[in-house]
CSV table of N, CA, C and O in Angstrom, one decimal:
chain,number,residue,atom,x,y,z
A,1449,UNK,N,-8.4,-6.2,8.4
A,1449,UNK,CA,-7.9,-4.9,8.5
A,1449,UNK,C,-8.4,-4.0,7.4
A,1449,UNK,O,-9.0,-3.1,7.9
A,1450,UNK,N,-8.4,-4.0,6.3
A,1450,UNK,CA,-8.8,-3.8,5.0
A,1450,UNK,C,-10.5,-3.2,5.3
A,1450,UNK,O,-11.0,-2.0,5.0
A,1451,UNK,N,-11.3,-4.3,6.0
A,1451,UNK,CA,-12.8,-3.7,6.2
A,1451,UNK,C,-12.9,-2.8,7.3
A,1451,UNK,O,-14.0,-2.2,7.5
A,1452,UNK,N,-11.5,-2.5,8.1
A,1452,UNK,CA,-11.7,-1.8,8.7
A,1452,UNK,C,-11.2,-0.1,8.4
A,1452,UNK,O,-11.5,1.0,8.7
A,1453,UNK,N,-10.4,-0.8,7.6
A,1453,UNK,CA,-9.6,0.9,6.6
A,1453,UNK,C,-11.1,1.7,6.3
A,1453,UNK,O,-11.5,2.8,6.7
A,1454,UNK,N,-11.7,0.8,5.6
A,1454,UNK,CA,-12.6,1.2,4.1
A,1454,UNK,C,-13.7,1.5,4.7
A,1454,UNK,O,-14.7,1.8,4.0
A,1455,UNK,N,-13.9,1.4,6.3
A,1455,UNK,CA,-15.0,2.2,7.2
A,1455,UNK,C,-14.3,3.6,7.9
A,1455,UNK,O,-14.6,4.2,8.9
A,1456,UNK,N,-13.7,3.9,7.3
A,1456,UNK,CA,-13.2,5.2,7.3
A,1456,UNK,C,-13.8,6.0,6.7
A,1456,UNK,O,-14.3,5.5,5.7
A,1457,UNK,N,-13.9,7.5,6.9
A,1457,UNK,CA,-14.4,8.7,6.5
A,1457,UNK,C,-13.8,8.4,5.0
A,1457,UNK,O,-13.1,7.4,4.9
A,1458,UNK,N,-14.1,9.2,3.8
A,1458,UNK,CA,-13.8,9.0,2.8
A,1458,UNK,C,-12.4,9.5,2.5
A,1458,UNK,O,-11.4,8.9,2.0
A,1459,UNK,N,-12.4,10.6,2.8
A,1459,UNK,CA,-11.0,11.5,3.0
A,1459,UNK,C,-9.8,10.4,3.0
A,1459,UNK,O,-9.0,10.2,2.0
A,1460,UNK,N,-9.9,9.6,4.5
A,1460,UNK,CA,-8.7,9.0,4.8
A,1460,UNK,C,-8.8,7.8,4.0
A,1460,UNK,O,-7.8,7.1,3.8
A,1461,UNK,N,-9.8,7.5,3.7
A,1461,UNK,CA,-9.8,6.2,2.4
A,1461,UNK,C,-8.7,6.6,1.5
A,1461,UNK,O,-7.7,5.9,1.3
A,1462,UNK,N,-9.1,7.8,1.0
A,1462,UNK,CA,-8.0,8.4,-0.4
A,1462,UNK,C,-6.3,9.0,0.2
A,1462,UNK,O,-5.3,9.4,-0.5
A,1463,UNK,N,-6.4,8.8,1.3
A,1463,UNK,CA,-5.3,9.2,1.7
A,1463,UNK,C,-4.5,8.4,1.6
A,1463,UNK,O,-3.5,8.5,0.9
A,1464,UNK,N,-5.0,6.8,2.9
A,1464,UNK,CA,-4.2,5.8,2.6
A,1464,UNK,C,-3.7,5.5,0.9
A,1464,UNK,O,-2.6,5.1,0.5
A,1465,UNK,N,-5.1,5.7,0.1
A,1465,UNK,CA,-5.0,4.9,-1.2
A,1465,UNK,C,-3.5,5.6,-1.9
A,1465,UNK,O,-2.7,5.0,-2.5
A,1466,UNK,N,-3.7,7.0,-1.4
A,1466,UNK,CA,-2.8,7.7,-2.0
A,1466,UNK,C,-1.2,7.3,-1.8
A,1466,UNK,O,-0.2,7.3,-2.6
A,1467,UNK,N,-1.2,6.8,-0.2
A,1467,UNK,CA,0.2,6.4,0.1
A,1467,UNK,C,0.5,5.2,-0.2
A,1467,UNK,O,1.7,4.8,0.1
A,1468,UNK,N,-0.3,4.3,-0.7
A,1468,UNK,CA,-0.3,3.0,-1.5
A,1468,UNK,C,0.2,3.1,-2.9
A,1468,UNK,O,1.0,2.4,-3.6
A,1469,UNK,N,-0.1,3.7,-3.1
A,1469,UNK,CA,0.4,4.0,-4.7
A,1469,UNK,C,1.5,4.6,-4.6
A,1469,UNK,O,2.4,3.7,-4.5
A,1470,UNK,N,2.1,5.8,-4.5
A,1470,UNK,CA,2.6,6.9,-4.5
A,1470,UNK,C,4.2,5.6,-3.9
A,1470,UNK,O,5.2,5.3,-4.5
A,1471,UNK,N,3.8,5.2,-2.8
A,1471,UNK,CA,5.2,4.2,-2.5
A,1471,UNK,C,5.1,2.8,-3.5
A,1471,UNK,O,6.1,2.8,-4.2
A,1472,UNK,N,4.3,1.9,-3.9
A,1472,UNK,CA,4.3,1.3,-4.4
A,1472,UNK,C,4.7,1.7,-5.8
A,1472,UNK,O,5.1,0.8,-6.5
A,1473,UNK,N,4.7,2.7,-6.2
A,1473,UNK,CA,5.2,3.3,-7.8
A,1473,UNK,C,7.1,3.0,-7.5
A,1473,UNK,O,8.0,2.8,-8.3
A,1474,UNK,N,6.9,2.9,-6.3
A,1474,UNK,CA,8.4,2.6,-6.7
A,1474,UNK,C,9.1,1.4,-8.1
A,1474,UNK,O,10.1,1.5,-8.8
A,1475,UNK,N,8.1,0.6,-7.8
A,1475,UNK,CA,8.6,-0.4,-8.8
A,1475,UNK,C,9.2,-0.1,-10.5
A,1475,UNK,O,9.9,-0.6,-11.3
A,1476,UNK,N,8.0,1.5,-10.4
A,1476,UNK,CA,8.7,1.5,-11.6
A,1476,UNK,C,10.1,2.6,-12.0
A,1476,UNK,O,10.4,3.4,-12.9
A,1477,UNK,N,10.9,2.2,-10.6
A,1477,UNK,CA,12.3,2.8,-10.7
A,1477,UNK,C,13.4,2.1,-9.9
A,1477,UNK,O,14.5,2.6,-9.4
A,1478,UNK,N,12.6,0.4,-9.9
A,1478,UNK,CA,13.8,-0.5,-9.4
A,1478,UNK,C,14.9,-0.5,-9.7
A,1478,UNK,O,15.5,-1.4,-9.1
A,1479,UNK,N,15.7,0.3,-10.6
A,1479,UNK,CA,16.8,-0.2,-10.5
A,1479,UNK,C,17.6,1.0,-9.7
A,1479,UNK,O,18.8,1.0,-9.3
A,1480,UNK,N,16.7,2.0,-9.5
A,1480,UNK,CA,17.3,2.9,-8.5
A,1480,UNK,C,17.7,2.7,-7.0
A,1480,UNK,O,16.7,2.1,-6.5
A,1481,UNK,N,18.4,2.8,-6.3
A,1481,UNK,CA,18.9,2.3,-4.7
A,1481,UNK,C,18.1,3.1,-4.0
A,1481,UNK,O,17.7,2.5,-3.0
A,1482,UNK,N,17.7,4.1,-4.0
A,1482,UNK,CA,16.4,4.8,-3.5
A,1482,UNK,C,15.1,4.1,-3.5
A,1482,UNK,O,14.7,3.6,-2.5
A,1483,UNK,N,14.4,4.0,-4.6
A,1483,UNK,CA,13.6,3.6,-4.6
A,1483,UNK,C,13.6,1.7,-4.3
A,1483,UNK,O,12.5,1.2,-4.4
A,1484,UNK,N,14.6,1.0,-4.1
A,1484,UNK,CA,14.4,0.1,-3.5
A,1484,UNK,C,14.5,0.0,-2.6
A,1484,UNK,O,13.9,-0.9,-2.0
A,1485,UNK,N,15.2,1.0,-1.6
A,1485,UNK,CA,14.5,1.3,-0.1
A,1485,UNK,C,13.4,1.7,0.4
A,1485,UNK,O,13.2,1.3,1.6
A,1486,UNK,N,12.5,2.6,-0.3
A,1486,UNK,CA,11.1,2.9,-0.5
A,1486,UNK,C,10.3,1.6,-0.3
A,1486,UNK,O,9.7,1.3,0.7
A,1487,UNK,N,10.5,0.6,-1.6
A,1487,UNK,CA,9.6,-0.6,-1.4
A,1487,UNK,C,10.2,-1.4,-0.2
A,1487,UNK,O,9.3,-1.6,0.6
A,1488,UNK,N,11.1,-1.8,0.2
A,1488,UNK,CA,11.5,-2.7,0.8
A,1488,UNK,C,11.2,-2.0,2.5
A,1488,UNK,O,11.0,-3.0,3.3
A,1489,UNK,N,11.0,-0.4,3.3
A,1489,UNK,CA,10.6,-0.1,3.9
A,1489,UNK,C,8.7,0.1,3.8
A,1489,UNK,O,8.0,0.1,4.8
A,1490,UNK,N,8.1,0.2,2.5
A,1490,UNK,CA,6.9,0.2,2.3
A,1490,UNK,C,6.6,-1.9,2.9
A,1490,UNK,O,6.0,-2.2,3.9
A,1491,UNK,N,7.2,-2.8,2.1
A,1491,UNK,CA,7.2,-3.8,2.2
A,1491,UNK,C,6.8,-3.8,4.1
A,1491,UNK,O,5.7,-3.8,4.6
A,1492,UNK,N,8.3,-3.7,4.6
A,1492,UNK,CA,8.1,-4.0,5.7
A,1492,UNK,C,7.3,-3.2,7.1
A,1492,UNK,O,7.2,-3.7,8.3
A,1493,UNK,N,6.8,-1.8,6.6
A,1493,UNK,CA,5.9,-1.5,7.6
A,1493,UNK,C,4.7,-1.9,7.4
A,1493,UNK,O,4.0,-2.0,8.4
A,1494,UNK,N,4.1,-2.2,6.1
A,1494,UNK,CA,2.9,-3.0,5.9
A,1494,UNK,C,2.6,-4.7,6.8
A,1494,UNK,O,1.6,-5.2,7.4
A,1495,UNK,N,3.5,-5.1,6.5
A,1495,UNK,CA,3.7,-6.3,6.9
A,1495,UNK,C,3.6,-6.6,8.8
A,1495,UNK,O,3.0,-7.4,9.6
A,1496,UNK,N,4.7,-5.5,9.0
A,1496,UNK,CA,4.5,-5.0,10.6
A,1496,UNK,C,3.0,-4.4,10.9
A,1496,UNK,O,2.5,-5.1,11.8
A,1497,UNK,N,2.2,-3.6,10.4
A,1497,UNK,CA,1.4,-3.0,10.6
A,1497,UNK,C,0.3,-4.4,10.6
A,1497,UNK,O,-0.6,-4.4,11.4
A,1498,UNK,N,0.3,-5.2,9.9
A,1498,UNK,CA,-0.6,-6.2,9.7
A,1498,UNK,C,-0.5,-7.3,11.3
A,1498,UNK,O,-1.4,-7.9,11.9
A,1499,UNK,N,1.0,-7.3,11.7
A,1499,UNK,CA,1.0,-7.8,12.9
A,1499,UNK,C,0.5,-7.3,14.1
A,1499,UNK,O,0.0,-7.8,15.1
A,1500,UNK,N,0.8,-6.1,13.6
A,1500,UNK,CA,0.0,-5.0,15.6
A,1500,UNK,C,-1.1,-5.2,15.3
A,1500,UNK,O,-1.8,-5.2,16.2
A,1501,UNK,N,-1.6,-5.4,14.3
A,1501,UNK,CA,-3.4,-6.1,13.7
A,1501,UNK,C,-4.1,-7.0,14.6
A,1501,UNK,O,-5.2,-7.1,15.1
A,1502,UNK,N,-2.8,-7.7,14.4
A,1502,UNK,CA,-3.5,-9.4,15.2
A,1502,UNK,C,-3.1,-9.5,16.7
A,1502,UNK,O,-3.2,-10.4,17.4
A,1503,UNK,N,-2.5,-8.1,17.0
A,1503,UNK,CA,-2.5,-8.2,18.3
A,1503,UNK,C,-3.2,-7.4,19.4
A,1503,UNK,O,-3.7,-7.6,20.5
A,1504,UNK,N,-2.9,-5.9,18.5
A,1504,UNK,CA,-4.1,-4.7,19.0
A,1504,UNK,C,-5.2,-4.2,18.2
A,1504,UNK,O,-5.8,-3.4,18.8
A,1505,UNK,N,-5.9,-4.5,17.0
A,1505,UNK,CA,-6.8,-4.5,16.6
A,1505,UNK,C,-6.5,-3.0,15.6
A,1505,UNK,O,-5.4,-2.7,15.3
A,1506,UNK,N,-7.5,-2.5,15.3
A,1506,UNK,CA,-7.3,-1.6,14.8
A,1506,UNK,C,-7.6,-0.5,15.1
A,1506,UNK,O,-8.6,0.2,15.0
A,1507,UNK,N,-6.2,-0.1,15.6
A,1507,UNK,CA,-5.8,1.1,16.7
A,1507,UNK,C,-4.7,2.2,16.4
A,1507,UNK,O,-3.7,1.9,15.7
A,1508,UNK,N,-4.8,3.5,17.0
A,1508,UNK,CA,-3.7,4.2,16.8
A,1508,UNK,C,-2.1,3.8,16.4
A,1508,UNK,O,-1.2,4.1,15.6
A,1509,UNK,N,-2.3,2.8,17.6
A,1509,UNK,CA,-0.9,2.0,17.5
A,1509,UNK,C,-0.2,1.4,15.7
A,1509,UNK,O,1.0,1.3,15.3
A,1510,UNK,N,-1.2,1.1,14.9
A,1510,UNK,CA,-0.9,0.7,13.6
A,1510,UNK,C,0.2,1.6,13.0
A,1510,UNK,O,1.1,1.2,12.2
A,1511,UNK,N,0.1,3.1,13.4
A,1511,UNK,CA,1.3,4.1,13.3
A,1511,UNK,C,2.7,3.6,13.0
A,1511,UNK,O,3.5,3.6,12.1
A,1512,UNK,N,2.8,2.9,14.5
A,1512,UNK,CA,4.1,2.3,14.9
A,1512,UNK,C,4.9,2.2,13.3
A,1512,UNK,O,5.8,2.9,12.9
A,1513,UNK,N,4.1,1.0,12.7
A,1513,UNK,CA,4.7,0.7,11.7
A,1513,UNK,C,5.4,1.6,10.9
A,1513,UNK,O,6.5,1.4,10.4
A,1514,UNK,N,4.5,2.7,10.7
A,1514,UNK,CA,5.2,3.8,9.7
A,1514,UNK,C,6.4,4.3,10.3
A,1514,UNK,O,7.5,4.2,9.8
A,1515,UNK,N,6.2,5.0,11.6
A,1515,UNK,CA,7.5,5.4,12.4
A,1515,UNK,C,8.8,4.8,12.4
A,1515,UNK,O,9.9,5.3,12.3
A,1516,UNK,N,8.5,3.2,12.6
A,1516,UNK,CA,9.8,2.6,13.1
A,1516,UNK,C,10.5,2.3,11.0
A,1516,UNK,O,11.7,2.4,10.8
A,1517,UNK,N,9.7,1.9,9.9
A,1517,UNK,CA,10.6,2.1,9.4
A,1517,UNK,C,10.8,3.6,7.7
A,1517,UNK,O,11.7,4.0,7.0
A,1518,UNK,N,9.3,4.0,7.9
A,1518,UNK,CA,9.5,5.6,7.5
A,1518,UNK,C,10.6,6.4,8.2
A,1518,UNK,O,11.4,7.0,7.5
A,1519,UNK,N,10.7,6.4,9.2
A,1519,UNK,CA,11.4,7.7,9.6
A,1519,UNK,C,13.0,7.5,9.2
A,1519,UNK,O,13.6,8.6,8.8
A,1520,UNK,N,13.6,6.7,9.2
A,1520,UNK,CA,15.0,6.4,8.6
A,1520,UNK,C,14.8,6.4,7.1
A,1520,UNK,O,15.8,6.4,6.3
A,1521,UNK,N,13.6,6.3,6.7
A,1521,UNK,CA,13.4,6.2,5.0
A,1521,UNK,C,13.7,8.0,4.7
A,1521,UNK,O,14.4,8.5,3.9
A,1522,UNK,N,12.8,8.7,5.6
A,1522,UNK,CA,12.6,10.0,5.2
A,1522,UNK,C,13.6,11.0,5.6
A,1522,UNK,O,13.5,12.2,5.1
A,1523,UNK,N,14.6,10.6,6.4
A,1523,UNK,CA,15.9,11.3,6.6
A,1523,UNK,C,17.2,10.6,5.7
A,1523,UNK,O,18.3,11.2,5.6
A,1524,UNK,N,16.9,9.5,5.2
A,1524,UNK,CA,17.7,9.2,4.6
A,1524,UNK,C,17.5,9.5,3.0
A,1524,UNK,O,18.5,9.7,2.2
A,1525,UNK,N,16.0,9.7,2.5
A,1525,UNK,CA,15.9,10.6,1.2
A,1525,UNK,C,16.3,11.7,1.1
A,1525,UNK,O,17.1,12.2,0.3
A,1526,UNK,N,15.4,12.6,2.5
A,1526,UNK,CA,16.0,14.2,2.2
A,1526,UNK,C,17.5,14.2,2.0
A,1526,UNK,O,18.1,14.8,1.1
A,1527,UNK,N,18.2,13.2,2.9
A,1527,UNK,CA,19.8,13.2,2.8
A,1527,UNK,C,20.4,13.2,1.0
A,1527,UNK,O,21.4,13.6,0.5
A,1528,UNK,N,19.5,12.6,0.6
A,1528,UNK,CA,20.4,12.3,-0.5
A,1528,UNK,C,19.9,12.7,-1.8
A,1528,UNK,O,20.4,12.6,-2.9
A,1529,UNK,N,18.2,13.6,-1.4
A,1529,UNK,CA,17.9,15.2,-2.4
A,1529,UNK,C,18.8,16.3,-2.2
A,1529,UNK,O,18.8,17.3,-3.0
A,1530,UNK,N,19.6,16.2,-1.3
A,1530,UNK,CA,20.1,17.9,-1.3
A,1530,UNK,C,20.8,18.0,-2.3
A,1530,UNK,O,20.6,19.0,-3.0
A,1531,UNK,N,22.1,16.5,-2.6
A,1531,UNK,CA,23.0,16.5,-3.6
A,1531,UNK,C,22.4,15.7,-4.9
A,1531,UNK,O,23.1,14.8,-5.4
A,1532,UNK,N,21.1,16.0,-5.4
A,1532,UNK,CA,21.0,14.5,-6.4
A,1532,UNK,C,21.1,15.1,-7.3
A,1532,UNK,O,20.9,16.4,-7.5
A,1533,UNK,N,21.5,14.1,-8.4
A,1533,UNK,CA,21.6,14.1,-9.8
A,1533,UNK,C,20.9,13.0,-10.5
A,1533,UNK,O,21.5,12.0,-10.3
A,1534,UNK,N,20.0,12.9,-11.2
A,1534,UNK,CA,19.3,11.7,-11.6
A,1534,UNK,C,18.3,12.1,-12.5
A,1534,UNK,O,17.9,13.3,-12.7
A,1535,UNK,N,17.9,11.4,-12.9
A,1535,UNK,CA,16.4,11.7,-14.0
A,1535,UNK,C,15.3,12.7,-13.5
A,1535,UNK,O,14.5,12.6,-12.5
A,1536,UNK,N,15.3,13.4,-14.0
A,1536,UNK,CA,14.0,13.9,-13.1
A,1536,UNK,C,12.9,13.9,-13.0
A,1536,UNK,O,12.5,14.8,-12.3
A,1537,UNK,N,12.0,13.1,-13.5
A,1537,UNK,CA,10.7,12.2,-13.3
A,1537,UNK,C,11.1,11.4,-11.9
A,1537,UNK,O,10.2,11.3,-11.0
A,1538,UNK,N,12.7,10.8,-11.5
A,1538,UNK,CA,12.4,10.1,-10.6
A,1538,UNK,C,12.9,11.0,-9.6
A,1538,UNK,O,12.3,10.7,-8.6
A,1539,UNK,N,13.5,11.6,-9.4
A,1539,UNK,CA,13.7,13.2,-8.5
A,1539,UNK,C,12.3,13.7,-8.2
A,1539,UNK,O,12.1,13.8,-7.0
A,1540,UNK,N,11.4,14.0,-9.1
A,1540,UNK,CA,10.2,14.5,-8.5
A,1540,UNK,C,9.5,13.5,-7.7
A,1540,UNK,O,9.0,13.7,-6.6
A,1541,UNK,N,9.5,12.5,-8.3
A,1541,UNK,CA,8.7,11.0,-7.7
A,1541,UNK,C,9.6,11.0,-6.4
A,1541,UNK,O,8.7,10.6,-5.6
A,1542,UNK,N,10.6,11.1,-5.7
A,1542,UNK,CA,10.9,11.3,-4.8
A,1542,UNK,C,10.6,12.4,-3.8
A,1542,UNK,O,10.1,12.2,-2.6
A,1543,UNK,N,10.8,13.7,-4.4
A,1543,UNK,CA,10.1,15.0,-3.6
A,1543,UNK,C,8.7,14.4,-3.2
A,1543,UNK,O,8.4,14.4,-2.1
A,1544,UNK,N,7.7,13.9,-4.3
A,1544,UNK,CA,6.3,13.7,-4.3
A,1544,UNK,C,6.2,12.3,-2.7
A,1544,UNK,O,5.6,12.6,-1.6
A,1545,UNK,N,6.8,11.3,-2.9
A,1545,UNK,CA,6.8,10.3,-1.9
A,1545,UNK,C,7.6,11.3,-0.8
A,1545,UNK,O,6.6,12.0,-0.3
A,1546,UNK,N,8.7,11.7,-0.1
A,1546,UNK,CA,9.0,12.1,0.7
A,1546,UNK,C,8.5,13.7,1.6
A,1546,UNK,O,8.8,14.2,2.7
A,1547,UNK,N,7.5,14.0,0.5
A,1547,UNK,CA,6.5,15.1,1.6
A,1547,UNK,C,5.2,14.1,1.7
A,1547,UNK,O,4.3,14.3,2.5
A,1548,UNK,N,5.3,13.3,1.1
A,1548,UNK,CA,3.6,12.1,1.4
A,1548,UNK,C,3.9,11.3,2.8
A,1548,UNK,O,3.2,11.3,3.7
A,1549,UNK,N,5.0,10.6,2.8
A,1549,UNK,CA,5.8,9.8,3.9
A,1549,UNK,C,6.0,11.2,5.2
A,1549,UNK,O,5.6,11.0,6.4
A,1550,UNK,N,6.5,12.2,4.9
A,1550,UNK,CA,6.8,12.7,6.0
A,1550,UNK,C,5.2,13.5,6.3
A,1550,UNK,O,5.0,13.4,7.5
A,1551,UNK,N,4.5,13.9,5.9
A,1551,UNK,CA,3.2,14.2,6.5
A,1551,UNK,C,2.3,13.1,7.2
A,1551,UNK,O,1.3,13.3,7.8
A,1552,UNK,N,2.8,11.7,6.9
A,1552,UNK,CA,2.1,10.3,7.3
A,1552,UNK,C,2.6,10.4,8.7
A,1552,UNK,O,1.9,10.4,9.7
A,1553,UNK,N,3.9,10.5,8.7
A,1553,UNK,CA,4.7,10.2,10.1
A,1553,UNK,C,4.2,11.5,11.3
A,1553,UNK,O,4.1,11.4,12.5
A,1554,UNK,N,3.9,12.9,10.4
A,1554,UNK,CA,3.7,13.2,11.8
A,1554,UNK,C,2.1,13.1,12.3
A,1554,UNK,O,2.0,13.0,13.5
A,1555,UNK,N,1.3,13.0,11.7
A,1555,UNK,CA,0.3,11.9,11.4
A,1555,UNK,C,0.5,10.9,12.7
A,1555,UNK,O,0.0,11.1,13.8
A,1556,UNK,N,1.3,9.7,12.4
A,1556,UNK,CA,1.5,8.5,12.7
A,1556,UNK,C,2.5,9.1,14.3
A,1556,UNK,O,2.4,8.1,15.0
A,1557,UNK,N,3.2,9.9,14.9
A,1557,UNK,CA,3.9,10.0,15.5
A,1557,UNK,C,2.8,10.7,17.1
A,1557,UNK,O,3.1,10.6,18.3
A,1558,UNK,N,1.6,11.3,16.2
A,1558,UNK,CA,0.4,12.1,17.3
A,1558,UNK,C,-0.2,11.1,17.5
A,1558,UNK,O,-0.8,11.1,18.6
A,1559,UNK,N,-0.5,9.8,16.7
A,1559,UNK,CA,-1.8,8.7,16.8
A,1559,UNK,C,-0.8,7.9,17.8
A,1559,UNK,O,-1.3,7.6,18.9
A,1560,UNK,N,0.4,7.5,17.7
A,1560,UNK,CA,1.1,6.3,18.3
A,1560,UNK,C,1.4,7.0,19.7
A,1560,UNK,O,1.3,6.1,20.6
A,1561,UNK,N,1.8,8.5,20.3
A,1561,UNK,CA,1.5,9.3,21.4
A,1561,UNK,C,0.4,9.0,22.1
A,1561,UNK,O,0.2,8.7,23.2
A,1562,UNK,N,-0.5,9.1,20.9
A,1562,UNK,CA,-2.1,9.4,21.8
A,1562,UNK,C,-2.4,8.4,22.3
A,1562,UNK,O,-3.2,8.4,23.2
A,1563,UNK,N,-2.0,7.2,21.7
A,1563,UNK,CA,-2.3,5.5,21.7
A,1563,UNK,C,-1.6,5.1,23.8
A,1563,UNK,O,-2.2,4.7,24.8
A,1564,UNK,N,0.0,5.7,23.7
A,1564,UNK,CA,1.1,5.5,24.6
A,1564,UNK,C,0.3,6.0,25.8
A,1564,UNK,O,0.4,5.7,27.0
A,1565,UNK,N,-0.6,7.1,25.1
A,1565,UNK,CA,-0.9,8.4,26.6
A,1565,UNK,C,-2.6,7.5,27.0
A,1565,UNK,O,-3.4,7.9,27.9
A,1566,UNK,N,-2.8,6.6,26.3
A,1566,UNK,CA,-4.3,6.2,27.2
A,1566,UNK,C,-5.3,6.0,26.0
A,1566,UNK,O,-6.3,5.3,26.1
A,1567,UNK,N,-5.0,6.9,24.5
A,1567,UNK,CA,-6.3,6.8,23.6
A,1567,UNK,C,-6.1,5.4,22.8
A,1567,UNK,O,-5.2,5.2,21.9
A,1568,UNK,N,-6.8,4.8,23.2
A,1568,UNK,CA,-7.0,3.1,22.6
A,1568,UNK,C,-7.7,3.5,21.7
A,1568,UNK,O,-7.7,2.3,21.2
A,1569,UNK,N,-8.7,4.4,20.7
A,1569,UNK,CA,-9.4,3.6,19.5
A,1569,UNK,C,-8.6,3.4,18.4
A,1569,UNK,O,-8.9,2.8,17.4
């Protein structure tokens, strides 16, 4: 899957790379309940996404993964920026991850459509 990322235009190289990091930084705010939903939703759409791998190849459908467990990630942050109080390095680190996550998903929501409607690449 990986050799198939990295035959990607360059753009979307840095894109992914960007949403690898940007969620994976969570670690350095484990002890926050936020950001252990971040990794533990990063965790498990990676892990999903690596399964539609081995079954559809590398296809629009890989989306899936973001959708089914980003989108409960990204309404459940906004939910709980309206009222936060917290450090704010990790307040911004949240703003920063929750417009990166929600620009993925609508992203991930036209590719897994276009996949449903007939576009297999």
């Amino acid at each position: 899957m990986l050799s198939a990322m990295l035959a990607e235009p360059w753009w979307l190289v840095v894109w992914v790379g960007w949403m690898v990091l940007i969620n994976s930084a969570g670690v350095l705010f484990v002890s926050e309940i936020e950001a252990r939903w971040v990794l533990a939703a990063f965790a498990a759409s990676a892990v999903t996404m690596w399964v539609l791998y081995q079954f559809v190849g590398y296809t629009r459908l890989l989306g899936l993964a973001h959708v089914l467990y980003w989108t409960p990630l990204v309404i459940y942050l906004y939910r709980r920026l309206s009222n936060f109080v917290g450090p704010p390095l990790f307040e911004r680190w949240l703003r920063l991850l929750l417009a990166t996550n929600g620009l993925s998903l609508v992203i991930d929501y036209v590719d897994v459509a276009r996949y449903l409607f007939g576009d297999r690449a």
